[in-house]
Tab-separated table of C-alpha atoms in Angstrom:
chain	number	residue	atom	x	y	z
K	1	UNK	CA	0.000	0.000	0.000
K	2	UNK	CA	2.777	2.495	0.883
K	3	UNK	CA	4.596	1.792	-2.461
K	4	UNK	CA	1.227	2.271	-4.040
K	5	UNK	CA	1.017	5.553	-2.239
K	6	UNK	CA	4.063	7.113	-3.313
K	7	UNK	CA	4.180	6.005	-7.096
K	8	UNK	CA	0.600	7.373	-7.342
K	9	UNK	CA	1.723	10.682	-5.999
K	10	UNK	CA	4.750	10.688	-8.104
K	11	UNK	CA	2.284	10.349	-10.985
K	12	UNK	CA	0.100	13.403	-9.426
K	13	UNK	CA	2.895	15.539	-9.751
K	14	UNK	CA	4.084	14.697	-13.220
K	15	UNK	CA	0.189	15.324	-14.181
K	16	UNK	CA	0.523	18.483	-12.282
K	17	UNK	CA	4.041	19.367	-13.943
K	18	UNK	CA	2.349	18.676	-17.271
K	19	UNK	CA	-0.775	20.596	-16.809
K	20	UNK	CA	1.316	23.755	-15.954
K	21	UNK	CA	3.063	23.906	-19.157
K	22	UNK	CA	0.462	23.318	-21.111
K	23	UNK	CA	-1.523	26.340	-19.554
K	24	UNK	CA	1.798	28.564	-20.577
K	25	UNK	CA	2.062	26.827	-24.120
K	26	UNK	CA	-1.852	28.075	-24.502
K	27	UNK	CA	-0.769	31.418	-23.150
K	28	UNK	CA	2.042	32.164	-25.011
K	29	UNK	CA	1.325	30.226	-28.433
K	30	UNK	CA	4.800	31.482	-30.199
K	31	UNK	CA	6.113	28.156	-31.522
K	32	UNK	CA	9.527	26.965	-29.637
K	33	UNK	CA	9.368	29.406	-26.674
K	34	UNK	CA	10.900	27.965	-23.792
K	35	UNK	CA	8.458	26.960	-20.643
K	36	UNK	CA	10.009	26.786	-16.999
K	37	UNK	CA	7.658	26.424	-13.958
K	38	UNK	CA	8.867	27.977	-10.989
K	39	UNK	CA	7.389	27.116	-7.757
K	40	UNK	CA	7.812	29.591	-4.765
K	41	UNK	CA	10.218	29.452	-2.394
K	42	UNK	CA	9.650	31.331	1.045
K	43	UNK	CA	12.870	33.871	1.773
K	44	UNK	CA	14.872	32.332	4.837
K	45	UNK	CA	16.428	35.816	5.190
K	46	UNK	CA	14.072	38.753	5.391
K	47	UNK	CA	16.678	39.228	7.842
K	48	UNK	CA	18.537	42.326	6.179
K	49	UNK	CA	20.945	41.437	3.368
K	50	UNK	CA	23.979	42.883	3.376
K	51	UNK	CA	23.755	45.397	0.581
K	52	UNK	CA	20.155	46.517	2.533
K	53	UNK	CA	21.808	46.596	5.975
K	54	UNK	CA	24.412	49.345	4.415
K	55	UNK	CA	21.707	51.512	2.747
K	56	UNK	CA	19.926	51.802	6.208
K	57	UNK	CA	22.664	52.125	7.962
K	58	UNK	CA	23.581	54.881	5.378
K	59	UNK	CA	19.993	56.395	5.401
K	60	UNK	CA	20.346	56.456	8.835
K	61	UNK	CA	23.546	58.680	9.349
K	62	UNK	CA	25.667	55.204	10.392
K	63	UNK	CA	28.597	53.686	8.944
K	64	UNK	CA	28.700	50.502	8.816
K	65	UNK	CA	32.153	48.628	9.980
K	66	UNK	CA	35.319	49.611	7.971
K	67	UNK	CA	36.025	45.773	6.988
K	68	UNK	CA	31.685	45.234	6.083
K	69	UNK	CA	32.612	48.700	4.348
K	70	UNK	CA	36.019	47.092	2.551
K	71	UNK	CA	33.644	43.610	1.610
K	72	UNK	CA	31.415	45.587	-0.371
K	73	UNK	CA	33.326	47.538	-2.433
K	74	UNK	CA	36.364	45.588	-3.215
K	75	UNK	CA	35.890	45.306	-6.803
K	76	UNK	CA	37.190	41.615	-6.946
K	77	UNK	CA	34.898	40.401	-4.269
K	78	UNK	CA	30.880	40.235	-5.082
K	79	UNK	CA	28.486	39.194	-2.226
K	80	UNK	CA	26.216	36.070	-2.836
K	81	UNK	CA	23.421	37.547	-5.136
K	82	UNK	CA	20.567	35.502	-4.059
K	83	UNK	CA	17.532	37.224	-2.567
K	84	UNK	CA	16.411	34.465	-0.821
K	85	UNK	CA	19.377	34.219	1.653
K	86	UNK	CA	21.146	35.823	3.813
K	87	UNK	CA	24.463	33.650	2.465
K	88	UNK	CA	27.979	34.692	4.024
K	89	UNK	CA	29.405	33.449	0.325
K	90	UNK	CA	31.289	35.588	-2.097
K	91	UNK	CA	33.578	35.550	-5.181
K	92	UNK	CA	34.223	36.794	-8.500
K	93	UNK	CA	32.002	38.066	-10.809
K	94	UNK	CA	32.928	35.004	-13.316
K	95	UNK	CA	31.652	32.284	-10.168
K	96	UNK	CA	28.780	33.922	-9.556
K	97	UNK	CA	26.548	31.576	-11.934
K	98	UNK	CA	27.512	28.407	-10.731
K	99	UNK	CA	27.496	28.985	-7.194
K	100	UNK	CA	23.491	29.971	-7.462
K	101	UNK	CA	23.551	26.850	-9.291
K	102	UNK	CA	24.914	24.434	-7.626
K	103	UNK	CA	24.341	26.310	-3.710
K	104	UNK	CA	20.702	27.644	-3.997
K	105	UNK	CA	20.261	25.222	-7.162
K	106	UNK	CA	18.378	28.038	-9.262
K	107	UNK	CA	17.855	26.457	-12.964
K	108	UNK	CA	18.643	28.004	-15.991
K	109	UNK	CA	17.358	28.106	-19.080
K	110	UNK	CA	18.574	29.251	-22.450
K	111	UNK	CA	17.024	31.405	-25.634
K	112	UNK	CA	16.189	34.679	-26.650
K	113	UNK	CA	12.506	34.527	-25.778
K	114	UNK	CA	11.219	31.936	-22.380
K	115	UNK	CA	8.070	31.810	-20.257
K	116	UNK	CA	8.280	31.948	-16.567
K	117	UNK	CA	5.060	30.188	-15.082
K	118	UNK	CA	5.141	31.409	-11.589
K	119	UNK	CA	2.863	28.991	-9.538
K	120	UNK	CA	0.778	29.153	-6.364
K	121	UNK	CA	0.826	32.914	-6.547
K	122	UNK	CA	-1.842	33.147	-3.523
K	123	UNK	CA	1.315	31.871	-1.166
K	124	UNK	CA	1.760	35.062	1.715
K	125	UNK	CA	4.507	37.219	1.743
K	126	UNK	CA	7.181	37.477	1.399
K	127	UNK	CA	7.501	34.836	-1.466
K	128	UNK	CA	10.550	34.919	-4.162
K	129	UNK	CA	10.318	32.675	-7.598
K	130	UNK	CA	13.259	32.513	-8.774
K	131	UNK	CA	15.529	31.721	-12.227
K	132	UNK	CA	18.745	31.987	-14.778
K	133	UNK	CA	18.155	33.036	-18.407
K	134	UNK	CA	21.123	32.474	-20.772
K	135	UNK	CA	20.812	34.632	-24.029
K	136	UNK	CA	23.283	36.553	-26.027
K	137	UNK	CA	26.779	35.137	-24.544
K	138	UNK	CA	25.670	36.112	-21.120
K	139	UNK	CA	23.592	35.244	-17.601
K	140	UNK	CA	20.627	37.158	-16.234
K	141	UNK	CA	19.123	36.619	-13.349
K	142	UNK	CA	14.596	36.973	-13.359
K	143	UNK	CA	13.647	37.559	-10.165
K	144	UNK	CA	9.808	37.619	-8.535
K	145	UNK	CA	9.036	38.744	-5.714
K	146	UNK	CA	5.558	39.276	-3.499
K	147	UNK	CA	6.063	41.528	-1.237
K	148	UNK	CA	4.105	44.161	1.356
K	149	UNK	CA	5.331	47.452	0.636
K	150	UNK	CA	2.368	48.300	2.731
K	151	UNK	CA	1.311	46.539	5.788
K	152	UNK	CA	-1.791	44.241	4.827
K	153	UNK	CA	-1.340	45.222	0.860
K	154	UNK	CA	1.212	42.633	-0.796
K	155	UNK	CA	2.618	43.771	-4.427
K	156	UNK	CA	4.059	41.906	-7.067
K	157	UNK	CA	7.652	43.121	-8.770
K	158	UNK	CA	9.874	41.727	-11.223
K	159	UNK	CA	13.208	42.841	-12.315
K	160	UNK	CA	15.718	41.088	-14.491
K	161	UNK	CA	19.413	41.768	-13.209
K	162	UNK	CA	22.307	41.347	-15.412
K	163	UNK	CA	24.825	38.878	-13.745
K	164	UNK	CA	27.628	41.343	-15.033
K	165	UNK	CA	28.612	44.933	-14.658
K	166	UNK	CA	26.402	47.924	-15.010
K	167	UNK	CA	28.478	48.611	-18.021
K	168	UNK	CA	27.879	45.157	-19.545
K	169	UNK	CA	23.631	45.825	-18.394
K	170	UNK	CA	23.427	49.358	-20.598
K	171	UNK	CA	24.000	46.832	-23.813
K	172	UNK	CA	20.393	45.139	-23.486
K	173	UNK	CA	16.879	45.867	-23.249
K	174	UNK	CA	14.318	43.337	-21.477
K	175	UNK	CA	11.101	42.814	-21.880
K	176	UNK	CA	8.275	41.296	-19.686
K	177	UNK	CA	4.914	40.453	-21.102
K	178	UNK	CA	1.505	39.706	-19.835
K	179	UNK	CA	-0.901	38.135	-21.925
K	180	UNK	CA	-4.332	36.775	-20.539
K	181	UNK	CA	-8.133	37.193	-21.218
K	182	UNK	CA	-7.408	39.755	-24.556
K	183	UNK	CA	-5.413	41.673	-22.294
K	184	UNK	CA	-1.685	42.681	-22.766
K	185	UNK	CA	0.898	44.385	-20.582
K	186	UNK	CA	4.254	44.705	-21.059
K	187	UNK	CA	7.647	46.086	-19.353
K	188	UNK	CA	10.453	47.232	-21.193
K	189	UNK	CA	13.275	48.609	-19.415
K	190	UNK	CA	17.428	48.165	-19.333
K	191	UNK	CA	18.630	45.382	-17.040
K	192	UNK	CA	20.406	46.348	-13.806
K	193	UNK	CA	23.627	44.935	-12.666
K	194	UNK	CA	23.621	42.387	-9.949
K	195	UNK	CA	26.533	44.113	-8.340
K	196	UNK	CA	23.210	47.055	-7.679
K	197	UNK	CA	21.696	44.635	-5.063
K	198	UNK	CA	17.859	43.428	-6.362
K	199	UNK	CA	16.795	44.623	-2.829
K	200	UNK	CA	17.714	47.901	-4.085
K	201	UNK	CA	15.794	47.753	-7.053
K	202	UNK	CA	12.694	46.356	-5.854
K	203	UNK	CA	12.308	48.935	-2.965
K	204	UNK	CA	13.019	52.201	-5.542
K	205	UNK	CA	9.897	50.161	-7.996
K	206	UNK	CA	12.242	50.611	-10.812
K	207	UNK	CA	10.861	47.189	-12.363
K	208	UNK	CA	7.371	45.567	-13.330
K	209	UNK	CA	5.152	46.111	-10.335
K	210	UNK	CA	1.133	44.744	-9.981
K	211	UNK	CA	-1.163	44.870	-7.245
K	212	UNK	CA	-2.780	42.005	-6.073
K	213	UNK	CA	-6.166	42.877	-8.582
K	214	UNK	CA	-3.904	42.890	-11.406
K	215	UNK	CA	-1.774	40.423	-10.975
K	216	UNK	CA	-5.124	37.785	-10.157
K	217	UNK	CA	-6.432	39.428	-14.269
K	218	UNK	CA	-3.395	38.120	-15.583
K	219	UNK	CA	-3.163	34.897	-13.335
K	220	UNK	CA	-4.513	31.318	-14.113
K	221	UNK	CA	-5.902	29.113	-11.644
K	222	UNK	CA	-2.996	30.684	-9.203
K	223	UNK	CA	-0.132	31.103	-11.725
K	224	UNK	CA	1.051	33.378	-13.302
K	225	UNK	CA	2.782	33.434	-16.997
K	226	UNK	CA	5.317	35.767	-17.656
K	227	UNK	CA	7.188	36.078	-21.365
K	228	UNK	CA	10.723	37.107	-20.973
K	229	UNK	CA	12.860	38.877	-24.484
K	230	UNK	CA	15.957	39.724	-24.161
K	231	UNK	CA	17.440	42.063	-27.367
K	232	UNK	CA	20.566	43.826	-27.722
K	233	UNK	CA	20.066	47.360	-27.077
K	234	UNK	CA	19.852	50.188	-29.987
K	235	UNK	CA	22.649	51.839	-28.869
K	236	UNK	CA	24.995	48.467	-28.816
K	237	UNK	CA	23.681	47.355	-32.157
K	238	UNK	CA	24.636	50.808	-33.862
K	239	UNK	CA	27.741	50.825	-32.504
K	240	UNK	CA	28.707	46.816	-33.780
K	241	UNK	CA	27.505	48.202	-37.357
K	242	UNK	CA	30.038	50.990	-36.933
């Protein structure tokens, strides 16, 4: 009976699994787009990072300690990158990828043009879905996050950070698209650099933000289908041709 048990709920989930992409597949129709469900993960942190301790301790008149200080601006050291934990790891830029990896085992997927199903998108906050997207000969990082920027009024953001330098970031554009019930929105801004902190972005809203109402018009049965582009920005391009 117990073996039963088990290989019937293995079979629920790959029913489940199944179900999911075919709900982003009807979504987003565009033939050999990339589908990765993401399932939330609750943040273990929510505990300050480091990069948001500094800013409040910098808002705040305080310094923070000369060797946190040293840390966090030695240009050959970057601080783990991953939002959902307060991890004491750091490296170069180059390692960056497969520590997230193979540490907080964040998947990636490659191509121009993916869909992010977020699922289960009634979870409380704080709640983070997570993932990689390879494109162009380099790493971004798509991060989701529900969050109460007011107490008792949870908001959605997205941001895609550029595992790279803010140099590296001002050569591409990225775009997020919503696309449910004849309705379309979409976000097109310039990537930030992950050496900016995604705390950072998230609290100054420079990314995709929805309130709980809009993000349940665009959601399906609790998830939520996002379609990710990433281009080479106008700039860049004229600049190759030259």
């Amino acid at each position: 009976m117990l073996f039963f048990t088990q290989c019937f709920g293995a079979v629920l989930d790959l029913i489940h699994l199944r179900f999911q992409h075919y709900k982003a597949k009807r979504v987003f129709s565009a033939a050999g787009q990339l589908v990765c469900v993401v399932n939330p993960t609750h943040s273990l942190k929510y505990a300050p990072t480091r990069c948001a301790a500094a800013q409040a301790s910098t808002d705040q008149g305080i310094l923070p300690p000369c060797h946190h200080h040293e840390v966090v601006h030695d240009p050959q050291l970057v601080p783990c990158t991953c939002p959902l934990f307060s991890c004491p790891w750091e490296g170069h830029l180059e390692v960056v990828v497969s520590h997230l990896r193979q540490t907080h085992r964040i998947n990636i997927l490659q191509g121009a043009e993916i869909v992010f199903l977020a699922t289960d998108m009634h979870l409380p906050a704080p709640t983070d879905w997570i993932i990689m997207h390879s494109c162009l000969g380099h790493q971004f990082l798509l991060v989701l996050r529900k969050q109460e920027k007011y107490e008792g009024h949870p908001q959605f953001f997205a941001t895609m950070m550029l595992i790279g330098t803010p140099t590296q970031a001002n050569n591409f554009t990225y775009r997020l698209e919503l696309n449910r019930n004849q309705r379309r929105l979409k976000w097109e801004a310039t990537p930030r650099s992950i050496l900016e902190c995604v705390d950072s972005v998230i609290s100054d809203g420079d990314c995709l933000v929805l309130n709980t109402s809009l993000a349940q018009l665009f959601s399906d049965n609790g998830s939520l289908a996002i379609g990710i582009a990433i281009t080479t920005s106008k700039v860049h391009s004229s600049e190759a041709e030259m």
